[in-house]
Amino acid sequence: MPIRSDGKRYFLEGNQTAYVLAVRDDKLVEHLYWGPKLPLDTDYPEADRNPSFAFENPQGLVPLEYPAWGGLRFSEPCLKVEFPDGCRDTRLVFEDAAILPHDEAGQPHLVIRLVDTAYPLRVELHYRLYEALDLIERWAIVSNAAAADPGGMAPEPGAIRLEQVFSACWNLPAGTPYCLTHLAGRWGGETQLRHDLLSEGKKVLESRRGATSHQANPWFALTPAGTAVGVDLAAAGTAVPPWPELGRPTGEEDGPVWFGALAWSGSWKIVVEATPYAQTQVLAGINDFDTVISLGPGEKFTTPACVAGYTEGGFGSMSRTLHRYQLQHVLPPAGARQVRPVLYNSWEATYFAVNEQQQMELAEKAARLGVELFVVDDGWFGRRQNDRAGLGDWYVNPEKFPRGLGPLIDHVHRLGMLFGLWVEPEMVNPDSDLYRRHPDWVLHVPGRPRTESRHQLVLNLARSEVRQFILDFLDRLLSENSIDFIKWDMNRHFSEPGWPDEPREHQREIWIRYVEGLYQVWDELRARHPKVLWESCSGGGGRVDLGILRRADQVWTSDNTDPFDRLFIQEGYSYAYSPKTMVCWLTDSPHWGNQRASSLRYRFHVAMTGTLGIGANLNHWSPAEMEEARALVAQYKAIRHLVQEGNLYRLISPRAGELAALEYVNEDASEAVLFVFLHSRKRLWPVPPIRLRGLSPERVYSLAVEEGRLHGPRRLSGRALMAWGLSLNLQGDFDSVMVHLKAE
Ligand code: DGJ
């Protein structure tokens, strides 16, 4: 049984790992263990460890599964409430538990029920175990268990105010310092890896922007402190207890990693706290900032899920597990196992100045390259000539498309491609008919300015009429036109998050109700139009998370398409998210953003390490470039199943020096593809042999590689490829090579 109990302790065992919690004699639910699976039950620790320090209470230091604020507890809580009588002290104790062999997702599931000792507050802790992946999804359901008030006296007598309600608290083995790996960034520079040594105190990763954000991503990984390269642990002083570090630093393919991610696309928060007692905990959930949920009698609130896992196989194993989890359990099932089409998007070619004739001509060129999906981006609707007007007016612009979209769509279909269209449903330009009709539909605070960003305001998706409007226009668009793909964009974050029409006690729920509204609309559209493929975009990678990936088949990674910058952005992305979801266009050279020049092949190779797209102006390409691109698209189609579905090995990080190498291997190791990138050849150093991973040592592989790139034979054993490696010829600046390996 993957989940079982010995009466006191609850064991959740995956193939390799175990997670153990216990009900103590004082009825607190204590976290006991999270690490490698052990042979005997007696191997796991027992409950009722009571650390004792002056100025503390032993109960206040117990690592709890779901700490609530109350008593002598000073570390970050999951739950902070105010009861109707003003009491703000919460005491949650164990009530009962249930083990379900198969829940609605077909997985083993543990429910722990907690109840407040004096008030009608109940909390259900849910644990869904993915045994084969060694992952646990956790969420909480908090309810006001008082009987609903029959008289309905205003305003909600007996409401419990939830001031903080996280999804989970993950406790790490105590007594040792950790390094936190996380993703930081900004527009044009998303998902940059950071390794921070943790000392006493909190490191808060968060978005207060209403959306996931480019600036931080709701994902974390914790490893032994020595992983923070270049940090002298002894010199770091107080971060280190007075004994040697427990465990070795973690690398790409070896060492322990505790990791997790939150399935939420609104404001979120991850608090990583190291206490003065060398305890480390990670709490994740909806951001409590400016958020209060008012739960009337009989009402409940379900948090988003937070998934977490443990591996001893380093960051590479962590990523492969997360990728597999996304393909098997997160992505919309309809398309999860289908390869993603090669797309062409005309945004950088024509920007807002789209018209029927010019898009038809681009489509013909794209089709010649082997493109499978042609996407018209911003500019096709309303009075949209630039970003100052038109958002919200979702009718086809009659000057640009006098015959509607039909003839273009038919043309694209006749060329053998799918047709895709860009929308930005959550936004409105003040210069639009929609805003003139419904100025009250946007987030705003009466009497305050409505701050614009990219000349637009945010529609309040917490309002039912706004959701209905979006549902209606998109449903109509998809019903009246044969559209195969929607790119759903979001180009600003929240300001003045007011909801004046809502009763005061619910107004601060807007942060949550907006996201729930977004999910509701998206889910309904998917149900009504099941064949459509969906891409999430937010000015690049501003909305990449496990919540949106339940609705979107893929996401736009970054507006920055410079291939060298992309190596870093894509590396960070791949730590947490599957390459299949990572849309990568190659665009023109020199790049519009930094004027860096690079070859067509290099740009292609970088984009081929995810879901390939082309975003260049094909009108500027020479016949020779078109021919080269056609061949590269064909090469991508031959290896994309490996990139999109295979196991990723990050052989050499672009951060490590002048080389980067990525390898993708299929499940039975019969096929692999290797990409090697040289940033710059320095001081005539020869490029070292690239050692592969994940192959079958006993098998012989034949190699397909461009002429003149390989030193040595085109036929090698898996053992030789992994022990000695491949000697490749790379020269100059921004050179690249792709090798396709097939077992004989
Ligand atoms: C931002 C997106 O990231 C771009 O790809 C493009 O769709 C523009 N918006 C259009 O306004």
CSV table of N, CA and C and ligand atoms in Angstrom, one decimal, residues 347 352 377-378 384 422 454 487 489 491 537 539-540 556 559 585, ligand 1:
chain,number,residue,atom,x,y,z
A,347,TRP,N,4.0,38.2,-36.1
A,347,TRP,CA,4.1,39.4,-35.3
A,347,TRP,C,5.3,40.2,-35.7
A,352,PHE,N,1.5,45.4,-36.1
A,352,PHE,CA,0.0,45.7,-36.1
A,352,PHE,C,-0.5,45.8,-37.6
A,377,ASP,N,-1.1,37.4,-35.3
A,377,ASP,CA,-0.9,37.9,-34.0
A,377,ASP,C,-1.8,39.2,-33.8
A,378,ASP,N,-1.4,40.1,-33.0
A,378,ASP,CA,-2.1,41.3,-32.7
A,378,ASP,C,-2.4,42.2,-33.9
A,384,ARG,N,-7.5,48.8,-34.4
A,384,ARG,CA,-6.2,48.5,-33.8
A,384,ARG,C,-5.1,48.8,-34.8
A,422,TRP,N,-4.4,35.5,-32.4
A,422,TRP,CA,-4.0,36.1,-31.1
A,422,TRP,C,-5.2,36.8,-30.5
A,454,ARG,N,0.9,49.9,-21.0
A,454,ARG,CA,0.7,49.7,-22.5
A,454,ARG,C,-0.6,50.2,-22.9
A,487,LYS,N,-3.7,32.1,-29.3
A,487,LYS,CA,-2.7,32.6,-28.4
A,487,LYS,C,-3.3,33.6,-27.5
A,489,ASP,N,-3.0,36.3,-24.8
A,489,ASP,CA,-2.0,37.1,-24.2
A,489,ASP,C,-2.5,37.9,-23.1
A,491,ASN,N,-1.0,41.6,-21.3
A,491,ASN,CA,0.2,42.5,-21.4
A,491,ASN,C,0.3,43.5,-20.3
A,537,CYS,N,0.3,33.3,-23.0
A,537,CYS,CA,1.4,34.3,-23.2
A,537,CYS,C,1.1,35.4,-22.3
A,539,GLY,N,3.1,38.8,-22.4
A,539,GLY,CA,4.2,39.6,-22.8
A,539,GLY,C,5.5,38.8,-22.7
A,540,GLY,N,5.4,37.6,-23.3
A,540,GLY,CA,6.5,36.6,-23.2
A,540,GLY,C,6.1,35.7,-22.1
A,556,TRP,N,4.3,30.8,-24.4
A,556,TRP,CA,5.3,31.6,-25.0
A,556,TRP,C,6.3,32.0,-23.9
A,559,ASP,N,9.6,37.3,-24.9
A,559,ASP,CA,9.6,38.1,-26.1
A,559,ASP,C,11.0,38.2,-26.6
A,585,TRP,N,10.7,30.7,-30.8
A,585,TRP,CA,10.8,31.1,-32.2
A,585,TRP,C,12.2,31.5,-32.5
B,1,DGJ,C1,3.2,40.4,-26.4
B,1,DGJ,C2,3.6,39.0,-26.9
B,1,DGJ,O1,4.5,38.4,-26.1
B,1,DGJ,C3,4.1,39.1,-28.3
B,1,DGJ,O2,4.5,37.8,-28.8
B,1,DGJ,C4,3.0,39.7,-29.2
B,1,DGJ,O3,1.9,38.8,-29.2
B,1,DGJ,C5,2.5,41.0,-28.6
B,1,DGJ,N1,2.2,40.9,-27.2
B,1,DGJ,C6,1.3,41.6,-29.4
B,1,DGJ,O4,0.8,42.7,-28.8
